[in-house]
Short mmCIF file of C-alpha atoms in Angstrom, two decimals:
data_model
loop_
_atom_site.label_atom_id
_atom_site.label_comp_id
_atom_site.label_asym_id
_atom_site.label_seq_id
_atom_site.Cartn_x
_atom_site.Cartn_y
_atom_site.Cartn_z
CA MET A 596 51.46 -35.45 -59.44
CA HIS A 597 49.75 -34.93 -56.11
CA CYS A 598 46.21 -33.46 -56.00
CA GLN A 599 45.51 -30.98 -53.27
CA LYS A 600 42.51 -31.75 -50.98
CA ARG A 601 39.92 -29.03 -51.01
CA PRO A 602 38.66 -27.74 -47.66
CA SER A 603 35.23 -28.98 -46.63
CA SER A 604 32.34 -26.56 -47.40
CA GLY A 605 30.11 -27.81 -44.55
CA PHE A 606 29.57 -26.32 -41.06
CA THR A 607 31.67 -27.25 -38.14
CA LEU A 608 30.10 -28.56 -34.94
CA VAL A 609 30.84 -25.29 -33.14
CA GLU A 610 29.06 -23.28 -35.82
CA VAL A 611 26.03 -25.53 -35.63
CA LEU A 612 25.89 -25.21 -31.85
CA VAL A 613 26.18 -21.43 -32.03
CA ALA A 614 23.37 -21.29 -34.59
CA LEU A 615 21.19 -23.50 -32.40
CA VAL A 616 21.82 -21.29 -29.37
CA LEU A 617 20.95 -18.16 -31.35
CA MET A 618 17.77 -19.76 -32.66
CA ALA A 619 16.78 -20.81 -29.15
CA VAL A 620 17.36 -17.27 -27.82
CA LEU A 621 15.38 -15.71 -30.66
CA SER A 622 12.57 -18.23 -30.20
CA GLY A 623 12.43 -17.46 -26.48
CA MET A 624 12.30 -13.75 -27.12
CA ALA A 625 9.57 -14.22 -29.71
CA TRP A 626 7.55 -16.41 -27.33
CA GLN A 627 7.83 -13.85 -24.54
CA GLY A 628 6.67 -11.14 -26.91
CA LEU A 629 3.69 -13.20 -28.06
CA ASP A 630 2.88 -14.14 -24.47
CA GLY A 631 2.97 -10.47 -23.46
CA ILE A 632 0.66 -9.55 -26.34
CA SER A 633 -1.71 -12.37 -25.39
CA ARG A 634 -1.77 -11.31 -21.72
CA ALA A 635 -2.39 -7.68 -22.65
CA ARG A 636 -5.20 -8.70 -24.99
CA ASN A 637 -6.81 -10.91 -22.32
CA ALA A 638 -6.54 -8.14 -19.72
CA SER A 639 -8.04 -5.63 -22.13
CA GLN A 640 -10.86 -8.02 -22.96
CA ALA A 641 -11.54 -8.60 -19.26
CA ARG A 642 -11.70 -4.85 -18.61
CA VAL A 643 -14.11 -4.39 -21.50
CA GLU A 644 -16.35 -7.16 -20.18
CA GLN A 645 -16.24 -5.71 -16.65
CA SER A 646 -17.12 -2.27 -17.98
CA LEU A 647 -20.04 -3.67 -19.95
CA ARG A 648 -21.20 -5.56 -16.86
CA LEU A 649 -20.98 -2.45 -14.71
CA ASN A 650 -22.90 -0.40 -17.28
CA THR A 651 -25.66 -3.02 -17.27
CA VAL A 652 -25.82 -2.94 -13.46
CA LEU A 653 -25.96 0.86 -13.40
CA ALA A 654 -28.73 0.80 -16.01
CA GLN A 655 -30.77 -1.40 -13.65
CA TRP A 656 -29.95 0.95 -10.76
CA GLU A 657 -31.18 3.95 -12.74
CA GLN A 658 -34.30 2.12 -13.85
CA ASP A 659 -35.18 1.29 -10.24
CA LEU A 660 -34.70 4.89 -9.11
CA GLN A 661 -36.67 6.34 -11.98
CA SER A 662 -39.58 4.08 -11.03
CA VAL A 663 -39.71 5.13 -7.35
CA PHE A 664 -43.28 5.59 -6.12
CA ASP A 665 -44.29 7.61 -3.09
CA THR A 666 -46.86 5.69 -1.01
CA GLY A 667 -47.41 8.54 1.42
CA ALA A 668 -47.21 7.44 5.05
CA LEU A 669 -47.52 3.73 4.23
CA VAL A 670 -43.80 2.95 3.90
CA PRO A 671 -40.80 5.15 3.04
CA ALA A 672 -40.51 5.44 -0.72
CA LEU A 673 -36.71 5.76 -0.55
CA ALA A 674 -34.41 5.05 2.41
CA PHE A 675 -30.69 4.49 2.91
CA ASP A 676 -29.15 3.23 6.18
CA GLY A 677 -25.49 3.20 5.12
CA ALA A 678 -25.47 -0.41 3.97
CA THR A 679 -28.77 -0.87 2.12
CA LEU A 680 -30.88 1.38 -0.04
CA ARG A 681 -34.56 0.41 -0.10
CA LEU A 682 -37.16 1.81 -2.44
CA VAL A 683 -40.72 1.29 -3.56
CA ARG A 684 -40.85 0.64 -7.26
CA ARG A 685 -43.98 1.00 -9.34
CA GLN A 686 -44.68 -1.90 -11.69
CA ALA A 687 -47.40 -2.34 -14.28
CA ASP A 688 -49.48 -4.54 -11.98
CA GLY A 689 -48.59 -3.26 -8.51
CA LEU A 690 -45.80 -2.11 -6.22
CA GLN A 691 -42.52 -3.81 -5.35
CA ILE A 692 -39.86 -3.31 -2.71
CA VAL A 693 -36.30 -3.30 -4.09
CA ALA A 694 -33.20 -3.34 -1.88
CA TRP A 695 -29.62 -2.66 -2.99
CA SER A 696 -27.04 -3.65 -0.39
CA LEU A 697 -23.28 -4.09 0.01
CA ARG A 698 -22.02 -7.30 1.62
CA GLU A 699 -18.44 -8.57 1.57
CA GLN A 700 -17.52 -6.36 -1.41
CA ARG A 701 -20.52 -7.60 -3.39
CA TRP A 702 -23.30 -5.31 -4.57
CA LEU A 703 -26.57 -7.22 -4.21
CA ARG A 704 -30.08 -6.51 -5.45
CA TRP A 705 -33.14 -7.99 -3.77
CA THR A 706 -36.67 -7.75 -5.12
CA GLY A 707 -39.82 -8.48 -3.19
CA PRO A 708 -43.05 -9.75 -4.72
CA ILE A 709 -45.28 -7.40 -6.67
CA VAL A 710 -48.18 -6.56 -4.37
CA THR A 711 -51.40 -4.57 -4.51
CA ARG A 712 -52.48 -4.52 -0.84
CA PRO A 713 -51.05 -2.07 1.72
CA ALA A 714 -50.49 -4.82 4.32
CA ALA A 715 -48.54 -6.91 1.81
CA LEU A 716 -46.37 -3.91 0.93
CA GLN A 717 -45.62 -3.27 4.61
CA GLU A 718 -44.73 -6.92 5.12
CA SER A 719 -42.37 -6.87 2.13
CA TRP A 720 -40.72 -3.74 3.54
CA LEU A 721 -40.12 -5.48 6.87
CA VAL A 722 -38.67 -8.52 5.08
CA SER A 723 -36.24 -6.20 3.26
CA GLN A 724 -34.93 -5.08 6.65
CA GLN A 725 -34.07 -8.65 7.66
CA LEU A 726 -32.08 -9.83 4.63
CA LEU A 727 -29.05 -12.05 5.27
CA GLY A 728 -27.57 -11.95 1.77
CA ASN A 729 -28.33 -15.56 0.83
CA GLU A 730 -31.96 -15.21 -0.19
CA ALA A 731 -32.98 -16.64 -3.55
CA ALA A 732 -34.37 -13.27 -4.62
CA GLN A 733 -31.08 -11.50 -3.81
CA LEU A 734 -28.80 -11.50 -6.84
CA PRO A 735 -25.11 -10.50 -6.98
CA MET A 736 -24.76 -7.54 -9.31
CA GLN A 737 -21.12 -6.41 -8.96
CA ASP A 738 -18.00 -7.76 -7.24
CA GLY A 739 -15.01 -5.81 -5.97
CA LEU A 740 -17.03 -2.99 -4.44
CA ALA A 741 -15.14 -1.72 -1.38
CA GLY A 742 -17.70 0.90 -0.33
CA TRP A 743 -20.43 3.22 -1.44
CA GLN A 744 -22.07 6.50 -0.50
CA VAL A 745 -25.50 7.82 -1.40
CA TYR A 746 -26.59 11.46 -1.56
CA PHE A 747 -30.02 13.02 -2.11
CA TYR A 748 -30.59 16.26 -3.99
CA ARG A 749 -32.97 18.56 -2.10
CA GLY A 750 -33.19 22.32 -1.84
CA ASN A 751 -30.67 22.91 -4.62
CA ALA A 752 -27.95 20.97 -2.76
CA TRP A 753 -26.65 17.46 -2.27
CA SER A 754 -26.82 16.01 1.24
CA ASN A 755 -25.89 12.69 2.79
CA ALA A 756 -28.85 10.33 2.43
CA GLN A 757 -28.50 9.16 6.04
CA SER A 758 -28.87 12.71 7.35
CA SER A 759 -32.09 13.34 5.43
CA ALA A 760 -34.74 13.57 8.11
CA GLY A 761 -37.67 11.23 7.82
CA VAL A 762 -36.51 9.29 4.77
CA ALA A 763 -35.38 6.27 6.73
CA ALA A 764 -38.28 6.24 9.17
CA PRO A 765 -39.56 2.75 10.11
CA ALA A 766 -42.61 1.25 8.47
CA PRO A 767 -45.86 0.92 10.45
CA THR A 768 -46.22 -2.19 12.59
CA LEU A 769 -48.36 -4.89 11.03
CA GLY A 770 -51.61 -5.66 12.78
CA ALA A 771 -51.85 -2.32 14.53
CA SER A 772 -55.36 -0.89 14.62
CA ALA A 773 -54.09 2.59 13.88
CA PRO A 774 -50.67 2.60 12.18
CA PRO A 775 -48.39 5.33 13.50
CA VAL A 776 -47.70 8.25 11.26
CA VAL A 777 -44.37 7.86 9.48
CA ALA A 778 -42.27 10.99 9.63
CA ARG A 779 -41.40 11.84 6.07
CA THR A 780 -40.09 14.50 3.79
CA PRO A 781 -40.74 14.93 0.08
CA LEU A 782 -38.81 12.71 -2.27
CA PRO A 783 -35.50 14.10 -3.52
CA THR A 784 -35.30 15.13 -7.13
CA GLY A 785 -32.06 13.25 -7.66
CA VAL A 786 -29.85 10.52 -6.20
CA ARG A 787 -26.07 10.47 -6.39
CA ILE A 788 -24.08 7.30 -5.84
CA VAL A 789 -20.33 7.12 -5.29
CA LEU A 790 -18.86 3.64 -5.71
CA ALA A 791 -15.34 2.74 -4.52
CA PHE A 792 -13.81 -0.27 -6.28
CA GLU A 793 -11.07 -2.53 -4.99
CA GLY A 794 -10.22 -5.72 -6.85
CA GLY A 795 -12.32 -7.56 -9.38
CA GLY A 796 -10.46 -5.85 -12.22
CA LEU A 797 -11.79 -2.39 -11.33
CA SER A 798 -10.15 0.32 -9.24
CA GLY A 799 -10.78 3.89 -8.19
CA SER A 800 -14.20 5.44 -7.73
CA LEU A 801 -17.21 6.20 -9.88
CA THR A 802 -19.92 8.82 -9.38
CA ARG A 803 -23.32 8.56 -11.02
CA ASP A 804 -26.27 10.96 -10.71
CA VAL A 805 -29.82 9.83 -11.41
CA LEU A 806 -32.84 12.08 -11.83
CA LEU A 807 -35.94 10.57 -10.25
CA GLY A 808 -38.94 10.16 -12.48
CA PRO A 809 -42.13 12.17 -12.00
CA GLN A 810 -44.77 10.78 -9.64
CA MET A 811 -47.72 9.43 -11.60
CA PRO A 812 -51.21 9.54 -10.06
#
């Protein structure tokens, strides 16, 4: 009596190869999906960090503007020349010149020493007009800034800060026996800034209005 050989219950080589190919394809698809999720998460995290950074910078900008102090004819309290905005900021122990400028798509903030003498304030103002962008007191605040515009609110209307007569008048010359009178107009009640972003993870434009603080005696 002959016994019949049963067919093998294992997998053939072709079946194993097909299974391996399918597993490789599924693994690749799963890796691409995880990689996409990881990239999206990293990009979202970067945008959140950039937004937080920008909010911190704008908080400093608002704090500077709300502390503007009018020195009369000594130096302009607030002036914008298209590239740099200079202001006199009142501190607890004196006055300080602060300059915000745009150089090579970087928003920079420079602070002069806190002074109590008129001559020292005039000297600090002149130094702020000669900044090169590499001074130790000039800190990078925001990258990717393609341009900016500044407007002053006067007479119930916004106007270009550069066209505001007298605001950007030069400071008196040091050492002069009788400093020339600086042409000036009253401080604006508000300052509007329009920032244009390009690169650095940010795009588009942003507008921010700041109400200047009251002048303290």
